[in-house]
Amino acid sequence: QVQLVESGGGLVQAGGSLRLSCAASGRTFRNYGMGWFRQAPGKEREFVGGIRIGWTDGRTFYADSVKGRFTISRDILKNTVYLQMNSLKLEDTAVYYCAAVIGLRAWEVGGMDYWGKGTLVTVSS
């Protein structure tokens, strides 16, 4: 079993920035993906962004709603992925979940193999 632990959530004013971290422990895999999903009150969980782990290209993927504002990066040696969130909006308020998938095919909620417990991000006006 792989454990994922998110950190960095909190309260931030609109227009501000926040950086989330996701540290993976337990078994490691050669090729997998790590990414972020979020779930706002009353809404379904949705994909935010992801990055390939184990591939040298480190290709990133983003939802249209966060492109240009959020940036995903990785530290392979630490098995950690970061989500830098800039220009935060009220609609970014949600519980943010880290997820990992072995043999990445696509970023889908139903296709993730491991999930963290989530970290709350609240954007205030």
PDB file of C-alpha atoms in Angstrom:
ATOM      1  CA  GLN A   1       0.000   0.000   0.000  1.00  0.00           C
ATOM      2  CA  VAL A   2       1.141   3.518  -0.837  1.00  0.00           C
ATOM      3  CA  GLN A   3       0.454   6.370   1.537  1.00  0.00           C
ATOM      4  CA  LEU A   4      -0.081   9.910   0.295  1.00  0.00           C
ATOM      5  CA  VAL A   5       0.048  12.855   2.670  1.00  0.00           C
ATOM      6  CA  GLU A   6      -0.980  16.341   1.603  1.00  0.00           C
ATOM      7  CA  SER A   7       0.080  19.525   3.329  1.00  0.00           C
ATOM      8  CA  GLY A   8       0.011  23.263   2.754  1.00  0.00           C
ATOM      9  CA  GLY A   9      -3.701  23.982   2.740  1.00  0.00           C
ATOM     10  CA  GLY A  10      -5.145  26.919   4.581  1.00  0.00           C
ATOM     11  CA  LEU A  11      -6.925  30.242   4.315  1.00  0.00           C
ATOM     12  CA  VAL A  12      -5.789  32.724   1.687  1.00  0.00           C
ATOM     13  CA  GLN A  13      -7.223  35.905   0.223  1.00  0.00           C
ATOM     14  CA  ALA A  14      -8.345  36.088  -3.377  1.00  0.00           C
ATOM     15  CA  GLY A  15      -5.408  36.911  -5.611  1.00  0.00           C
ATOM     16  CA  GLY A  16      -2.966  35.312  -3.218  1.00  0.00           C
ATOM     17  CA  SER A  17      -0.831  32.212  -3.526  1.00  0.00           C
ATOM     18  CA  LEU A  18      -0.511  28.879  -1.805  1.00  0.00           C
ATOM     19  CA  ARG A  19       1.743  25.867  -2.268  1.00  0.00           C
ATOM     20  CA  LEU A  20       0.542  22.333  -1.641  1.00  0.00           C
ATOM     21  CA  SER A  21       2.790  19.326  -1.145  1.00  0.00           C
ATOM     22  CA  CYS A  22       2.098  15.633  -1.545  1.00  0.00           C
ATOM     23  CA  ALA A  23       4.579  13.151  -0.119  1.00  0.00           C
ATOM     24  CA  ALA A  24       4.354   9.488  -1.080  1.00  0.00           C
ATOM     25  CA  SER A  25       5.651   6.659   1.077  1.00  0.00           C
ATOM     26  CA  GLY A  26       5.542   2.882   1.042  1.00  0.00           C
ATOM     27  CA  ARG A  27       6.101   0.932  -2.136  1.00  0.00           C
ATOM     28  CA  THR A  28       7.572   2.786  -5.056  1.00  0.00           C
ATOM     29  CA  PHE A  29       6.978   2.121  -8.718  1.00  0.00           C
ATOM     30  CA  ARG A  30       9.041   2.735 -11.798  1.00  0.00           C
ATOM     31  CA  ASN A  31       6.373   4.443 -13.860  1.00  0.00           C
ATOM     32  CA  TYR A  32       3.422   6.202 -12.303  1.00  0.00           C
ATOM     33  CA  GLY A  33       1.666   9.514 -12.119  1.00  0.00           C
ATOM     34  CA  MET A  34       0.924  11.822  -9.233  1.00  0.00           C
ATOM     35  CA  GLY A  35      -1.569  14.601  -9.344  1.00  0.00           C
ATOM     36  CA  TRP A  36      -4.191  16.725  -7.708  1.00  0.00           C
ATOM     37  CA  PHE A  37      -7.954  16.649  -7.664  1.00  0.00           C
ATOM     38  CA  ARG A  38     -10.327  18.923  -5.806  1.00  0.00           C
ATOM     39  CA  GLN A  39     -13.862  18.794  -4.526  1.00  0.00           C
ATOM     40  CA  ALA A  40     -15.824  21.932  -3.751  1.00  0.00           C
ATOM     41  CA  PRO A  41     -18.916  21.912  -1.523  1.00  0.00           C
ATOM     42  CA  GLY A  42     -21.842  20.369  -3.357  1.00  0.00           C
ATOM     43  CA  LYS A  43     -19.766  19.447  -6.400  1.00  0.00           C
ATOM     44  CA  GLU A  44     -18.117  16.311  -7.722  1.00  0.00           C
ATOM     45  CA  ARG A  45     -14.414  15.697  -7.451  1.00  0.00           C
ATOM     46  CA  GLU A  46     -12.542  17.066 -10.455  1.00  0.00           C
ATOM     47  CA  PHE A  47      -9.065  16.854 -11.926  1.00  0.00           C
ATOM     48  CA  VAL A  48      -6.740  19.798 -11.320  1.00  0.00           C
ATOM     49  CA  GLY A  49      -3.322  18.757 -12.568  1.00  0.00           C
ATOM     50  CA  GLY A  50      -0.873  15.893 -12.759  1.00  0.00           C
ATOM     51  CA  ILE A  51       2.690  14.982 -13.587  1.00  0.00           C
ATOM     52  CA  ARG A  52       4.465  11.859 -14.783  1.00  0.00           C
ATOM     53  CA  ILE A  53       6.855  10.158 -12.368  1.00  0.00           C
ATOM     54  CA  GLY A  54       9.476   7.748 -13.676  1.00  0.00           C
ATOM     55  CA  TRP A  55       9.438   9.084 -17.196  1.00  0.00           C
ATOM     56  CA  THR A  56      12.252  11.477 -18.021  1.00  0.00           C
ATOM     57  CA  ASP A  57       9.977  13.941 -19.761  1.00  0.00           C
ATOM     58  CA  GLY A  58       8.108  14.882 -16.575  1.00  0.00           C
ATOM     59  CA  ARG A  59       5.109  15.839 -18.680  1.00  0.00           C
ATOM     60  CA  THR A  60       2.466  17.878 -16.898  1.00  0.00           C
ATOM     61  CA  PHE A  61      -1.273  18.079 -17.392  1.00  0.00           C
ATOM     62  CA  TYR A  62      -3.722  20.758 -16.266  1.00  0.00           C
ATOM     63  CA  ALA A  63      -7.411  21.376 -16.188  1.00  0.00           C
ATOM     64  CA  ASP A  64      -8.456  24.345 -18.299  1.00  0.00           C
ATOM     65  CA  SER A  65      -9.741  26.132 -15.216  1.00  0.00           C
ATOM     66  CA  VAL A  66      -6.260  26.395 -13.677  1.00  0.00           C
ATOM     67  CA  LYS A  67      -3.963  26.727 -16.690  1.00  0.00           C
ATOM     68  CA  GLY A  68      -1.700  29.737 -16.349  1.00  0.00           C
ATOM     69  CA  ARG A  69      -2.323  29.981 -12.609  1.00  0.00           C
ATOM     70  CA  PHE A  70      -1.296  26.610 -11.147  1.00  0.00           C
ATOM     71  CA  THR A  71       2.017  24.837 -11.652  1.00  0.00           C
ATOM     72  CA  ILE A  72       2.902  21.236 -10.825  1.00  0.00           C
ATOM     73  CA  SER A  73       6.462  20.168 -10.095  1.00  0.00           C
ATOM     74  CA  ARG A  74       8.150  17.038  -8.802  1.00  0.00           C
ATOM     75  CA  ASP A  75      11.051  15.981  -6.606  1.00  0.00           C
ATOM     76  CA  ILE A  76      11.662  12.392  -7.652  1.00  0.00           C
ATOM     77  CA  LEU A  77      14.186  11.593  -4.918  1.00  0.00           C
ATOM     78  CA  LYS A  78      11.734  12.730  -2.250  1.00  0.00           C
ATOM     79  CA  ASN A  79       8.710  11.143  -3.924  1.00  0.00           C
ATOM     80  CA  THR A  80       6.999  14.486  -3.583  1.00  0.00           C
ATOM     81  CA  VAL A  81       4.822  16.539  -5.893  1.00  0.00           C
ATOM     82  CA  TYR A  82       3.998  20.202  -5.430  1.00  0.00           C
ATOM     83  CA  LEU A  83       1.122  22.348  -6.586  1.00  0.00           C
ATOM     84  CA  GLN A  84       1.921  26.047  -6.732  1.00  0.00           C
ATOM     85  CA  MET A  85      -1.341  27.966  -6.840  1.00  0.00           C
ATOM     86  CA  ASN A  86      -1.255  31.627  -7.862  1.00  0.00           C
ATOM     87  CA  SER A  87      -3.958  34.210  -8.496  1.00  0.00           C
ATOM     88  CA  LEU A  88      -6.380  32.224  -6.399  1.00  0.00           C
ATOM     89  CA  LYS A  89     -10.082  32.789  -6.928  1.00  0.00           C
ATOM     90  CA  LEU A  90     -13.076  32.212  -4.699  1.00  0.00           C
ATOM     91  CA  GLU A  91     -14.090  29.284  -6.881  1.00  0.00           C
ATOM     92  CA  ASP A  92     -10.792  27.563  -6.087  1.00  0.00           C
ATOM     93  CA  THR A  93     -12.086  26.880  -2.587  1.00  0.00           C
ATOM     94  CA  ALA A  94     -12.181  23.118  -2.167  1.00  0.00           C
ATOM     95  CA  VAL A  95     -10.656  20.131  -0.494  1.00  0.00           C
ATOM     96  CA  TYR A  96      -7.599  19.248  -2.546  1.00  0.00           C
ATOM     97  CA  TYR A  97      -6.687  15.577  -2.826  1.00  0.00           C
ATOM     98  CA  CYS A  98      -3.402  14.075  -3.910  1.00  0.00           C
ATOM     99  CA  ALA A  99      -3.647  10.932  -6.012  1.00  0.00           C
ATOM    100  CA  ALA A 100      -1.308   8.403  -7.591  1.00  0.00           C
ATOM    101  CA  VAL A 101      -1.817   5.990 -10.447  1.00  0.00           C
ATOM    102  CA  ILE A 102       0.360   3.133 -11.658  1.00  0.00           C
ATOM    103  CA  GLY A 103       0.910   2.875 -15.373  1.00  0.00           C
ATOM    104  CA  LEU A 104      -0.793   6.180 -16.101  1.00  0.00           C
ATOM    105  CA  ARG A 105      -3.312   6.129 -18.933  1.00  0.00           C
ATOM    106  CA  ALA A 106      -5.537   9.100 -18.209  1.00  0.00           C
ATOM    107  CA  TRP A 107      -6.363  11.447 -15.355  1.00  0.00           C
ATOM    108  CA  GLU A 108      -9.701  10.151 -14.163  1.00  0.00           C
ATOM    109  CA  VAL A 109     -11.183  10.061 -10.681  1.00  0.00           C
ATOM    110  CA  GLY A 110     -12.160   6.424 -11.089  1.00  0.00           C
ATOM    111  CA  GLY A 111      -8.745   5.420 -12.381  1.00  0.00           C
ATOM    112  CA  MET A 112      -6.554   6.519  -9.499  1.00  0.00           C
ATOM    113  CA  ASP A 113      -4.976   3.771  -7.396  1.00  0.00           C
ATOM    114  CA  TYR A 114      -4.192   5.741  -4.244  1.00  0.00           C
ATOM    115  CA  TRP A 115      -5.644   8.807  -2.562  1.00  0.00           C
ATOM    116  CA  GLY A 116      -4.592  11.115   0.218  1.00  0.00           C
ATOM    117  CA  LYS A 117      -7.037  12.336   2.839  1.00  0.00           C
ATOM    118  CA  GLY A 118      -7.165  15.841   1.420  1.00  0.00           C
ATOM    119  CA  THR A 119      -6.220  19.317   2.543  1.00  0.00           C
ATOM    120  CA  LEU A 120      -8.651  22.220   2.682  1.00  0.00           C
ATOM    121  CA  VAL A 121      -7.980  25.380   0.698  1.00  0.00           C
ATOM    122  CA  THR A 122     -10.262  28.294   1.480  1.00  0.00           C
ATOM    123  CA  VAL A 123     -10.084  31.456  -0.617  1.00  0.00           C
ATOM    124  CA  SER A 124     -11.681  34.504   0.951  1.00  0.00           C
ATOM    125  CA  SER A 125     -12.705  37.857  -0.507  1.00  0.00           C
TER     126      SER A 125
END
